Short mmCIF file of C-alpha atoms in Angstrom, two decimals:
data_model
loop_
_atom_site.label_atom_id
_atom_site.label_comp_id
_atom_site.label_asym_id
_atom_site.label_seq_id
_atom_site.Cartn_x
_atom_site.Cartn_y
_atom_site.Cartn_z
CA MET A 1107 72.79 -66.59 -34.60
CA SER A 1108 69.61 -68.19 -36.75
CA GLU A 1109 67.65 -65.92 -38.08
CA LYS A 1110 64.17 -64.98 -36.87
CA ILE A 1111 61.98 -67.17 -38.88
CA GLY A 1112 58.99 -64.88 -40.04
CA ARG A 1113 54.85 -66.38 -40.32
CA ASN A 1114 55.08 -66.40 -43.89
CA ASP A 1115 58.10 -67.83 -44.32
CA VAL A 1116 57.71 -71.39 -44.86
CA CYS A 1117 57.92 -74.16 -41.44
CA TYR A 1118 61.63 -75.74 -39.94
CA CYS A 1119 60.57 -78.70 -39.23
CA GLY A 1120 60.13 -79.62 -42.65
CA SER A 1121 56.75 -80.51 -43.76
CA GLY A 1122 56.47 -77.23 -46.63
CA LYS A 1123 53.69 -75.81 -45.74
CA LYS A 1124 54.28 -71.65 -43.95
CA PHE A 1125 55.04 -71.00 -40.24
CA LYS A 1126 52.33 -69.51 -39.37
CA LYS A 1127 50.09 -72.96 -40.90
CA CYS A 1128 52.32 -75.64 -38.79
CA CYS A 1129 54.38 -75.19 -36.25
CA LEU A 1130 53.60 -71.70 -34.71
CA GLN A 1131 49.74 -73.18 -34.77
CA GLN A 1132 50.97 -75.71 -31.90
CA SER A 1133 54.11 -73.15 -29.85
CA LEU A 1134 50.04 -70.83 -29.44
CA LYS A 1135 48.81 -73.96 -28.20
CA CYS A 1136 51.11 -74.42 -25.38
CA LEU A 1137 50.68 -70.88 -23.94
CA ASP A 1138 48.79 -69.83 -20.74
CA VAL A 1139 46.75 -67.52 -23.43
CA PRO A 1140 43.90 -65.83 -20.75
CA ASP A 1141 40.56 -67.14 -21.38
CA GLU A 1142 38.70 -64.10 -22.44
CA GLU A 1143 35.22 -64.84 -21.92
CA TRP A 1144 35.71 -66.27 -18.99
CA ARG A 1145 37.98 -63.25 -17.29
CA ASN A 1146 34.39 -61.23 -18.66
CA LEU A 1147 32.40 -63.62 -16.46
CA ARG A 1148 34.61 -63.75 -13.41
CA GLN A 1149 34.71 -59.79 -13.77
CA LEU A 1150 30.98 -59.20 -15.00
CA GLU A 1151 30.93 -60.89 -11.75
CA GLY A 1152 32.81 -59.10 -9.47
CA ILE A 1153 30.78 -55.51 -11.05
CA VAL A 1154 27.14 -56.59 -10.12
CA ILE A 1155 28.24 -57.53 -6.94
CA ASP A 1156 30.35 -55.05 -5.65
CA LYS A 1157 28.60 -51.76 -7.54
CA HIS A 1158 25.83 -52.86 -7.65
CA LEU A 1159 24.10 -55.19 -5.13
CA THR A 1160 26.29 -54.93 -1.77
CA PRO A 1161 26.02 -50.74 -2.20
CA TYR A 1162 22.75 -51.25 -2.61
CA ALA A 1163 21.65 -53.28 0.71
CA THR A 1164 24.20 -52.02 2.63
CA GLN A 1165 23.09 -48.53 2.04
CA GLU A 1166 19.28 -48.77 0.64
CA LEU A 1167 18.56 -51.60 2.72
CA PRO A 1168 18.78 -50.85 6.86
CA ALA A 1169 21.49 -51.51 9.28
CA ASP A 1170 20.60 -55.10 10.95
CA VAL A 1171 19.20 -56.54 7.37
CA ILE A 1172 23.13 -58.70 7.16
CA ARG A 1173 22.22 -60.11 10.58
CA LEU A 1174 18.27 -61.18 10.32
CA ALA A 1175 19.91 -63.04 7.00
CA LEU A 1176 22.94 -64.33 8.76
CA ASP A 1177 20.93 -66.04 11.23
CA ASP A 1178 18.08 -67.60 8.44
CA CYS A 1179 21.66 -68.92 6.73
CA PHE A 1180 24.31 -70.58 9.50
CA PRO A 1181 22.34 -72.98 12.24
CA GLU A 1182 23.72 -71.66 15.60
CA ASP A 1183 26.37 -73.99 16.21
CA LEU A 1184 28.68 -73.74 13.24
CA PRO A 1185 31.84 -75.84 14.28
CA GLU A 1186 34.59 -73.00 15.77
CA ASP A 1187 37.72 -74.43 13.44
CA LEU A 1188 35.72 -73.05 10.53
CA ASP A 1189 37.51 -69.84 8.94
CA GLN A 1190 34.33 -67.28 9.26
CA GLU A 1191 35.71 -65.05 7.17
CA LEU A 1192 36.36 -66.96 4.16
CA LEU A 1193 32.92 -68.41 4.96
CA PHE A 1194 30.93 -65.10 4.34
CA SER A 1195 32.92 -63.73 1.28
CA HIS A 1196 32.78 -66.99 -0.59
CA PHE A 1197 29.04 -68.28 0.16
CA PHE A 1198 27.22 -66.39 2.61
CA ILE A 1199 27.27 -62.50 0.27
CA PRO A 1200 25.93 -64.46 -2.99
CA TRP A 1201 23.06 -66.66 -1.24
CA PHE A 1202 22.24 -63.72 0.94
CA LEU A 1203 22.28 -61.25 -2.81
CA PHE A 1204 20.38 -64.18 -4.80
CA ASN A 1205 19.07 -66.35 -2.71
CA TRP A 1206 17.99 -65.23 0.68
CA ILE A 1207 13.51 -64.07 0.53
CA PRO A 1208 13.53 -61.79 3.57
CA LEU A 1209 9.92 -61.85 3.86
CA GLU A 1210 10.47 -58.03 5.27
CA GLU A 1211 9.47 -54.71 3.80
CA PHE A 1212 11.83 -52.78 5.86
CA ASP A 1213 9.90 -49.74 5.46
CA VAL A 1214 11.60 -48.88 1.98
CA LYS A 1215 9.70 -48.00 -0.74
CA GLY A 1216 8.51 -50.73 -3.53
CA PHE A 1217 10.92 -53.49 -1.75
CA ASP A 1218 9.04 -57.19 -2.49
CA PRO A 1219 9.75 -59.18 0.70
CA ASP A 1220 9.10 -62.19 -0.93
CA LYS A 1221 11.80 -61.46 -3.89
CA THR A 1222 15.24 -61.67 -3.63
CA VAL A 1223 17.87 -58.67 -3.00
CA SER A 1224 18.97 -59.26 -6.68
CA GLN A 1225 15.65 -59.23 -8.10
CA ASN A 1226 14.77 -56.76 -5.70
CA TYR A 1227 17.67 -54.25 -7.55
CA LEU A 1228 16.39 -54.70 -10.74
CA GLN A 1229 13.25 -53.92 -9.76
CA MET A 1230 14.14 -50.52 -8.42
CA HIS A 1231 17.18 -49.92 -9.81
CA GLY A 1232 17.80 -51.64 -13.00
CA ASN A 1233 17.92 -48.78 -15.50
CA SER A 1234 21.28 -48.60 -14.09
CA LEU A 1235 22.31 -52.04 -15.17
CA ASN A 1236 23.28 -52.09 -18.88
CA SER A 1237 22.41 -55.86 -20.68
CA VAL A 1238 24.79 -57.75 -19.74
CA GLU A 1239 24.09 -57.05 -16.11
CA ARG A 1240 20.97 -57.31 -16.38
CA CYS A 1241 21.51 -60.86 -17.83
CA PHE A 1242 23.37 -61.91 -15.25
CA ILE A 1243 21.33 -61.01 -12.57
CA GLU A 1244 18.45 -62.33 -14.80
CA ALA A 1245 20.27 -65.54 -14.69
CA MET A 1246 21.79 -65.53 -11.32
CA ASN A 1247 17.91 -65.57 -10.22
CA HIS A 1248 17.48 -68.78 -11.79
CA THR A 1249 20.83 -71.04 -10.31
CA TYR A 1250 20.35 -73.00 -8.07
CA TYR A 1251 22.79 -75.13 -5.26
CA SER A 1252 23.37 -79.02 -5.24
CA PHE A 1253 26.25 -80.67 -4.30
CA TYR A 1254 29.24 -82.06 -7.27
CA SER A 1255 31.25 -84.72 -7.52
CA VAL A 1256 34.50 -84.03 -8.62
CA LEU A 1257 35.18 -86.41 -11.60
CA GLU A 1258 38.79 -84.53 -13.58
CA VAL A 1259 40.61 -81.78 -12.44
CA GLU A 1260 42.86 -79.94 -14.97
CA LEU A 1261 45.25 -77.89 -13.81
CA GLU A 1262 44.65 -73.79 -13.97
CA LYS A 1263 42.15 -74.77 -16.64
CA LYS A 1264 38.78 -76.70 -15.44
CA LEU A 1265 36.92 -78.53 -13.30
CA VAL A 1266 34.49 -82.03 -15.14
CA VAL A 1267 31.52 -82.23 -11.91
CA LYS A 1268 28.77 -84.56 -11.46
CA ASP A 1269 25.55 -83.14 -10.23
CA ILE A 1270 24.63 -85.95 -7.45
CA MET A 1271 21.67 -84.80 -6.94
CA LEU A 1272 20.30 -83.92 -11.10
CA GLY A 1273 22.68 -86.69 -12.92
CA ILE A 1274 24.10 -83.98 -15.24
CA THR A 1275 27.90 -84.01 -15.80
CA HIS A 1276 28.93 -80.26 -15.94
CA THR A 1277 32.04 -78.84 -16.94
CA ILE A 1278 33.03 -76.01 -15.47
CA LYS A 1279 36.38 -73.47 -16.28
CA GLU A 1280 38.11 -72.71 -12.81
CA ARG A 1281 42.08 -72.10 -11.46
CA GLN A 1282 41.96 -71.42 -8.10
CA GLY A 1283 40.29 -74.07 -7.98
CA THR A 1284 41.83 -76.70 -9.75
CA TYR A 1285 44.94 -76.45 -6.97
CA MET A 1286 42.57 -77.59 -3.86
CA LEU A 1287 40.14 -79.90 -5.90
CA LYS A 1288 41.28 -83.65 -6.26
CA ARG A 1289 38.57 -86.58 -7.33
CA GLY A 1290 36.11 -87.45 -5.49
CA ASP A 1291 36.09 -84.65 -3.68
CA ILE A 1292 32.64 -83.05 -2.75
CA VAL A 1293 31.58 -79.38 -3.14
CA PHE A 1294 28.48 -77.69 -2.53
CA SER A 1295 27.81 -74.83 -4.66
CA ARG A 1296 25.94 -73.30 -7.97
CA ILE A 1297 26.88 -73.40 -11.67
CA LEU A 1298 26.21 -69.99 -13.32
CA THR A 1299 26.37 -71.04 -17.31
CA LEU A 1300 26.72 -67.33 -19.54
CA ALA A 1301 27.48 -67.01 -22.93
CA ASN A 1302 28.80 -70.40 -23.38
CA GLN A 1303 30.65 -70.95 -20.52
CA SER A 1304 30.31 -72.23 -16.78
CA ILE A 1305 31.74 -71.69 -13.67
CA PHE A 1306 30.52 -72.42 -10.05
CA ILE A 1307 29.60 -68.74 -7.82
CA GLY A 1308 29.51 -68.80 -3.88
CA MET A 1309 31.55 -72.28 -3.87
CA MET A 1310 31.32 -73.51 0.02
CA PRO A 1311 35.09 -73.39 0.10
CA PHE A 1312 35.10 -76.00 2.64
CA THR A 1313 34.78 -79.70 0.74
CA LEU A 1314 33.06 -82.76 1.65
CA PRO A 1315 35.27 -86.33 1.29
CA VAL A 1316 34.34 -88.88 -1.16
CA GLY A 1317 32.80 -91.17 1.79
CA TYR A 1318 29.86 -88.74 2.09
CA GLN A 1319 28.61 -89.46 -1.16
CA HIS A 1320 26.11 -92.02 -0.69
CA ASP A 1321 24.44 -89.99 2.49
CA LEU A 1322 23.74 -87.64 -0.10
CA ILE A 1323 21.91 -90.52 -2.47
CA ASP A 1324 20.12 -90.71 0.29
CA PHE A 1325 19.32 -87.45 0.77
CA LYS A 1326 18.22 -86.98 -2.80
CA ASP A 1327 16.00 -90.18 -2.30
CA TRP A 1328 14.93 -88.37 1.13
CA LEU A 1329 14.41 -84.63 -1.48
CA ILE A 1330 12.10 -87.09 -4.42
CA GLU A 1331 10.32 -88.78 -2.05
CA GLU A 1332 9.21 -85.02 -0.05
CA ASN A 1333 8.53 -84.28 -3.57
CA LYS A 1334 6.45 -86.39 -4.41
CA VAL A 1335 8.45 -86.82 -8.30
CA GLN A 1336 10.16 -89.75 -9.91
CA GLU A 1337 13.65 -87.22 -10.74
CA LEU A 1338 14.24 -84.23 -8.85
CA THR A 1339 14.36 -80.70 -11.25
CA PRO A 1340 16.76 -77.37 -11.48
CA GLU A 1341 13.64 -75.99 -10.60
CA ILE A 1342 12.48 -77.97 -7.61
CA LEU A 1343 16.33 -77.11 -5.75
CA ARG A 1344 15.54 -73.98 -6.53
CA GLU A 1345 11.36 -73.25 -5.32
CA SER A 1346 11.63 -75.87 -2.57
CA SER A 1347 14.47 -77.35 -1.23
CA ASP A 1348 17.12 -74.79 -1.20
CA THR A 1349 16.84 -74.49 2.54
CA GLU A 1350 16.48 -78.47 3.01
CA LEU A 1351 20.06 -78.53 0.44
CA CYS A 1352 21.93 -75.93 2.69
CA ASP A 1353 20.81 -77.11 6.33
CA TYR A 1354 22.21 -80.37 4.87
CA PHE A 1355 24.89 -79.51 4.49
CA PHE A 1356 25.94 -77.34 7.14
CA GLY A 1357 24.74 -80.67 8.71
CA LEU A 1358 27.22 -82.70 7.16
CA ILE A 1359 29.34 -80.24 8.06
CA GLN A 1360 28.68 -80.16 11.56
CA SER A 1361 29.69 -83.54 11.87
CA ALA A 1362 32.36 -83.64 9.49
CA PHE A 1363 34.09 -81.48 12.12
CA SER A 1364 32.63 -82.52 15.23
CA LYS A 1365 33.51 -86.55 15.17
CA GLN A 1366 35.32 -87.69 18.12
CA PHE A 1367 37.83 -90.22 18.27
CA PRO A 1368 35.76 -93.10 19.31
CA THR A 1369 35.85 -93.95 22.75
CA LEU A 1370 37.94 -96.39 23.89
CA VAL A 1371 37.06 -99.92 26.65
CA ASN A 1372 39.45 -102.58 27.67
CA THR A 1373 38.14 -105.96 28.08
CA ASP A 1374 37.12 -105.30 31.04
CA GLY A 1375 34.66 -102.50 29.43
CA GLU A 1376 36.81 -99.80 31.22
CA LEU A 1377 37.37 -96.42 29.56
CA MET A 1378 40.55 -96.41 28.00
CA GLN A 1379 43.17 -93.97 30.15
CA PHE A 1380 46.58 -95.05 29.09
CA SER A 1381 48.67 -94.21 32.88
CA LYS A 1382 51.81 -94.44 33.49
CA SER A 1383 53.13 -94.81 37.28
CA TYR A 1384 56.29 -94.07 38.89
CA PHE A 1385 58.44 -95.23 41.91
CA LYS A 1386 61.61 -94.82 43.54
CA LEU A 1387 63.65 -98.67 43.78
CA THR A 1388 65.45 -99.54 47.19
CA VAL A 1389 66.00 -102.77 46.17
CA LYS A 1390 68.15 -104.59 43.67
CA PRO A 1391 65.53 -105.82 40.02
CA GLU A 1392 66.96 -108.94 40.44
CA GLU A 1393 65.59 -108.57 43.91
CA ALA A 1394 61.85 -107.45 43.15
CA LEU A 1395 61.64 -109.43 40.17
CA ARG A 1396 61.44 -112.50 42.08
CA CYS A 1397 59.09 -110.83 44.83
CA LEU A 1398 56.36 -109.78 41.89
CA LEU A 1399 57.20 -113.19 40.56
CA PRO A 1400 53.19 -114.08 41.00
CA LEU A 1401 52.10 -110.53 38.79
CA THR A 1402 53.28 -113.10 35.92
CA LEU A 1403 51.44 -116.06 36.44
CA SER A 1404 54.83 -117.73 35.89
CA LYS A 1405 57.93 -119.76 38.68
CA ASP A 1406 60.45 -119.65 35.82
CA ALA A 1407 62.42 -116.02 37.22
CA GLU A 1408 65.21 -117.04 35.17
CA GLY A 1409 63.55 -116.73 32.22
CA PHE A 1410 62.81 -113.81 32.69
CA LEU A 1411 66.94 -112.49 33.50
CA ARG A 1412 68.13 -114.08 30.30
CA ASP A 1413 65.55 -111.44 28.64
CA ALA A 1414 67.10 -108.77 30.39
CA LYS A 1415 69.05 -105.85 29.13
CA ARG A 1416 72.53 -106.02 31.12
CA SER A 1417 75.50 -103.51 30.82
CA GLU A 1418 78.53 -104.73 29.31
CA SER A 1419 79.80 -105.86 32.41
CA GLY A 1420 76.78 -108.46 33.39
CA VAL A 1421 74.74 -106.14 35.83
CA VAL A 1422 70.87 -106.19 35.28
CA GLN A 1423 69.75 -102.56 33.82
CA LYS A 1424 66.77 -103.38 33.27
CA ILE A 1425 64.23 -106.46 33.31
CA GLU A 1426 60.49 -105.90 31.35
CA ILE A 1427 57.34 -108.58 32.92
CA PRO A 1428 53.92 -109.10 32.34
CA TRP A 1429 50.93 -108.24 34.94
CA LEU A 1430 48.61 -110.70 33.98
CA LYS A 1431 45.74 -112.48 34.96
CA LYS A 1432 43.84 -115.77 34.91
CA GLY A 1433 40.95 -116.10 32.25
CA ASN A 1434 38.92 -113.25 30.93
CA LYS A 1435 35.20 -111.60 31.37
CA LYS A 1436 35.10 -111.23 27.99
CA HIS A 1437 36.52 -113.89 26.27
CA GLN A 1438 36.43 -116.70 27.64
CA ASN A 1439 38.46 -119.14 26.15
CA TRP A 1440 41.33 -116.55 26.93
CA ASP A 1441 43.60 -118.00 28.83
CA ASN A 1442 44.51 -114.90 30.91
CA THR A 1443 44.43 -111.20 30.53
CA VAL A 1444 47.13 -109.43 30.31
CA MET A 1445 46.41 -106.71 32.93
CA GLY A 1446 49.60 -104.44 32.56
CA HIS A 1447 53.03 -104.03 31.94
CA ILE A 1448 56.49 -104.00 34.86
CA THR A 1449 60.08 -102.13 33.97
CA LEU A 1450 62.00 -102.69 36.59
CA GLN A 1451 65.70 -100.54 36.99
CA ALA A 1452 68.59 -99.84 39.56
CA ASN A 1453 66.77 -96.71 41.28
CA LYS A 1454 63.26 -97.06 40.16
CA LEU A 1455 60.30 -99.12 38.78
CA MET A 1456 57.13 -98.44 36.36
CA LEU A 1457 53.47 -99.53 36.05
CA GLU A 1458 51.63 -99.04 32.38
CA THR A 1459 48.38 -99.90 32.35
CA ASN A 1460 45.32 -99.03 29.92
CA SER A 1461 43.16 -97.78 32.27
CA GLU A 1462 42.83 -95.97 35.89
CA GLU A 1463 41.17 -98.57 37.58
CA ARG A 1464 43.74 -101.20 36.16
CA ASN A 1465 46.08 -98.32 37.70
CA GLN A 1466 45.16 -98.27 41.16
CA ARG A 1467 44.34 -101.97 41.14
CA GLY A 1468 48.27 -102.70 40.09
CA LYS A 1469 49.49 -99.95 42.83
CA LYS A 1470 47.73 -101.78 45.38
CA LEU A 1471 48.85 -105.14 44.55
CA LEU A 1472 52.92 -103.55 44.42
CA ASP A 1473 52.47 -102.57 47.93
CA LYS A 1474 50.77 -105.57 48.99
CA TYR A 1475 55.18 -107.62 47.18
CA LEU A 1476 57.34 -105.11 47.53
CA GLY A 1477 56.07 -102.87 50.37
CA ASP A 1478 58.96 -100.76 52.07
CA ALA A 1479 60.97 -101.19 48.67
CA ILE A 1480 59.22 -99.00 46.67
CA HIS A 1481 58.12 -95.31 47.25
CA PHE A 1482 54.83 -93.70 44.79
CA GLN A 1483 56.53 -90.33 42.68
CA LYS A 1484 54.08 -89.96 39.95
CA THR A 1485 51.58 -90.84 37.50
CA LEU A 1486 50.84 -89.50 34.23
CA ILE A 1487 48.11 -90.05 31.64
CA GLU A 1488 47.51 -89.64 28.29
CA SER A 1489 44.10 -90.22 26.14
CA PRO A 1490 43.95 -92.59 23.23
CA GLU A 1491 44.14 -88.93 21.00
CA GLN A 1492 47.32 -87.75 23.34
CA LYS A 1493 48.76 -90.94 22.90
CA LEU A 1494 48.24 -91.36 19.37
CA LYS A 1495 49.46 -87.46 18.74
CA SER A 1496 52.73 -88.27 21.43
CA MET A 1497 53.64 -91.32 19.49
CA PRO A 1498 56.48 -90.54 17.43
CA LYS A 1499 56.01 -91.63 13.60
CA SER A 1500 58.45 -94.45 13.69
CA ALA A 1501 57.02 -96.05 17.31
CA ILE A 1502 53.83 -96.35 14.58
CA LYS A 1503 55.36 -99.08 12.45
CA ASN A 1504 57.66 -101.57 14.18
CA LYS A 1505 60.36 -102.47 11.81
CA LYS A 1506 60.40 -105.37 11.76
CA GLU A 1507 56.80 -105.41 10.93
CA ILE A 1508 58.19 -103.27 8.07
CA ASN A 1509 60.77 -105.62 7.70
CA LEU A 1510 58.13 -108.02 6.43
CA MET A 1511 56.38 -106.66 5.37
CA GLU A 1512 59.16 -106.73 2.33
CA SER A 1513 59.66 -110.38 2.24
CA PRO A 1514 59.08 -111.78 -1.07
CA GLU A 1515 56.74 -114.25 0.54
CA VAL A 1516 54.44 -111.71 2.66
CA LYS A 1517 54.07 -109.79 -0.58
CA GLN A 1518 52.64 -112.69 -2.50
CA GLN A 1519 50.47 -114.08 0.02
CA ILE A 1520 49.07 -110.85 0.17
CA LYS A 1521 48.79 -110.34 -3.56
CA GLU A 1522 46.48 -113.80 -3.15
CA ILE A 1523 44.19 -112.66 -0.16
CA ALA A 1524 43.33 -109.47 -2.45
CA LYS A 1525 42.74 -111.19 -5.78
CA ALA A 1526 40.54 -113.96 -4.00
CA HIS A 1527 38.61 -111.43 -1.52
CA TRP A 1528 37.76 -108.82 -5.24
CA GLU A 1529 36.91 -111.78 -6.96
CA ASN A 1530 34.45 -112.57 -3.83
CA TRP A 1531 33.57 -108.96 -4.05
CA PHE A 1532 31.20 -109.10 -7.35
CA ASP A 1533 28.84 -111.29 -4.72
CA GLN A 1534 28.59 -110.22 -1.47
CA PRO A 1535 26.10 -107.47 0.21
CA ILE A 1536 27.37 -104.12 0.61
CA PRO A 1537 25.77 -102.15 3.76
CA VAL A 1538 26.94 -98.45 0.90
CA LEU A 1539 24.21 -100.99 -1.74
CA ASN A 1540 21.16 -101.17 0.45
CA ASN A 1541 23.23 -104.77 1.82
CA GLN A 1542 22.95 -106.00 -2.86
CA THR A 1543 25.49 -107.46 -4.20
CA PRO A 1544 28.18 -105.66 -6.83
CA ARG A 1545 26.45 -107.74 -9.64
CA GLU A 1546 23.03 -106.79 -8.00
CA ALA A 1547 23.75 -103.70 -8.27
CA ALA A 1548 25.04 -102.86 -11.89
CA LYS A 1549 21.48 -103.94 -13.22
CA THR A 1550 19.52 -101.12 -12.47
CA LYS A 1551 19.91 -97.17 -12.71
CA LYS A 1552 20.16 -96.10 -8.49
CA GLY A 1553 22.09 -99.42 -8.13
CA VAL A 1554 24.29 -98.05 -10.50
CA GLU A 1555 25.12 -94.37 -8.45
CA ARG A 1556 25.53 -95.94 -5.63
CA LEU A 1557 28.10 -98.40 -7.62
CA GLU A 1558 30.42 -94.95 -8.57
CA ALA A 1559 30.21 -93.80 -5.59
CA LEU A 1560 32.05 -96.61 -4.28
CA LEU A 1561 34.23 -97.21 -6.80
CA LEU A 1562 35.41 -93.35 -6.91
CA GLN A 1563 35.79 -94.16 -2.31
CA TYR A 1564 37.99 -97.27 -3.80
CA GLU A 1565 40.00 -95.09 -6.00
CA GLN A 1566 41.24 -92.92 -2.97
CA LYS A 1567 42.25 -95.47 -0.77
CA ASP A 1568 44.30 -97.31 -3.33
CA THR A 1569 45.98 -93.48 -2.77
CA GLU A 1570 47.16 -94.88 0.68
CA LYS A 1571 50.03 -96.72 1.85
CA ASP A 1572 48.86 -98.77 4.19
CA ASN A 1573 46.00 -100.46 2.01
CA LEU A 1574 46.60 -103.45 1.24
CA LEU A 1575 43.27 -104.94 -0.49
CA LYS A 1576 43.66 -101.90 -3.00
CA ALA A 1577 41.11 -102.45 -5.69
CA ASP A 1578 41.93 -103.03 -9.17
CA VAL A 1579 39.11 -100.53 -9.78
CA ASP A 1580 39.13 -100.55 -13.75
CA TYR A 1581 39.24 -104.08 -13.96
CA LEU A 1582 35.61 -104.20 -10.99
CA ARG A 1583 34.09 -101.72 -13.86
CA LYS A 1584 35.09 -104.22 -17.12
CA GLU A 1585 33.89 -106.62 -15.28
CA LEU A 1586 29.97 -105.22 -14.36
CA ASN A 1587 29.72 -103.21 -17.55
CA LEU A 1588 29.49 -99.97 -16.08
CA ASP A 1589 30.99 -98.14 -18.26
CA LYS A 1590 28.67 -99.56 -20.81
CA LYS A 1591 26.35 -97.92 -18.00
CA ASP A 1592 24.01 -94.85 -20.07
CA LEU A 1593 22.91 -92.87 -16.27
CA HIS A 1594 21.71 -90.25 -17.87
#
């Protein structure tokens, strides 16, 4: 067994340096040594909020003060899926203590209704605070809420974020958040910088996807116009736009949580409802096929029989036929419309349609052509949402389609299509760029801001397996000289 090497011994790597000046330093860099200053700031946050401000608010102010603040903070129709407890502890408490202006005296002597709870505490009980605690409250009273786009995540260590409202980039020391956030996510929070440490305090525990960044740029432009300024400032965000920012965030959250499945209609304008009607069939499938042949707009029963599923002995087990109608009122160039699908088996028949109206028409036609040979049993109806959820993953993609996509010829065609798409992309007007082309947008500061948001969206999209038009974002940025643009 080798002897333990001492700090002042010659390093084992052969450099000739003392161990403490050589590989020991590298070893220490690899250890997860707690950041003392960061930890002290987080502990200070806990002391100020839990030992000073919260007891003051709950013991010296009226019992209904929390309710009043809650009414001012949150809209009435918060999405039910939001974790209310998490929302209260992570977001509301810091907002209540450092942002809320009561506008009521509460019959509390010396209480200033035009100041925050923390400012009132500082004014009335400042002598119970040490200098560091006082500094924390004063610094917090100068912070402001904003929307931050995550640019970089270093696990358990830091986040690099960009303030969408002010265009400023910050490096935030963070641990828990690095497990939940990814590049492109948007968070709503405030940043406290104290003793050369920057941390999030009061971060909303719900993120917005990267696709909302263009909405936020539009919102920023609206704020600039409302305040009649060229650029927003921390003072504007803190003093005159705090309510607007919170209201806008909750509006986005409500939008994100309440997005309904799109209303789908078939080509007859009927609401999509996937219906399956089951019947007892008292004749053989072959006989039923000949009776229903007019519904297929074909006279070739033998063609359907050739495609039928049979037993080893040749007995017909299943016949599948389409229910067709000539023409289409929505698409004049269509020869016919698929109204439904009929499956014939021994002793049973199933009618499938994509609307309740077609289901009812189909039942009447089955009665017309088969009469006493069928007896209705039941109908099952699924909405598009239910249909999608009930489909097994294996059914979402046909195996033949998967095999086709693996074909070298198809892969090459897709590659050529993607190449042509991105070559043309530079000169195509894009709605989120205010209908400018990427080349036009790259010429102005506002255009570059929108381009950066769009490229960030492409990056996240490229992680999806089914994205056939993946963007080479580095190539797009280089072609537009975005790496050379100074946005600040």
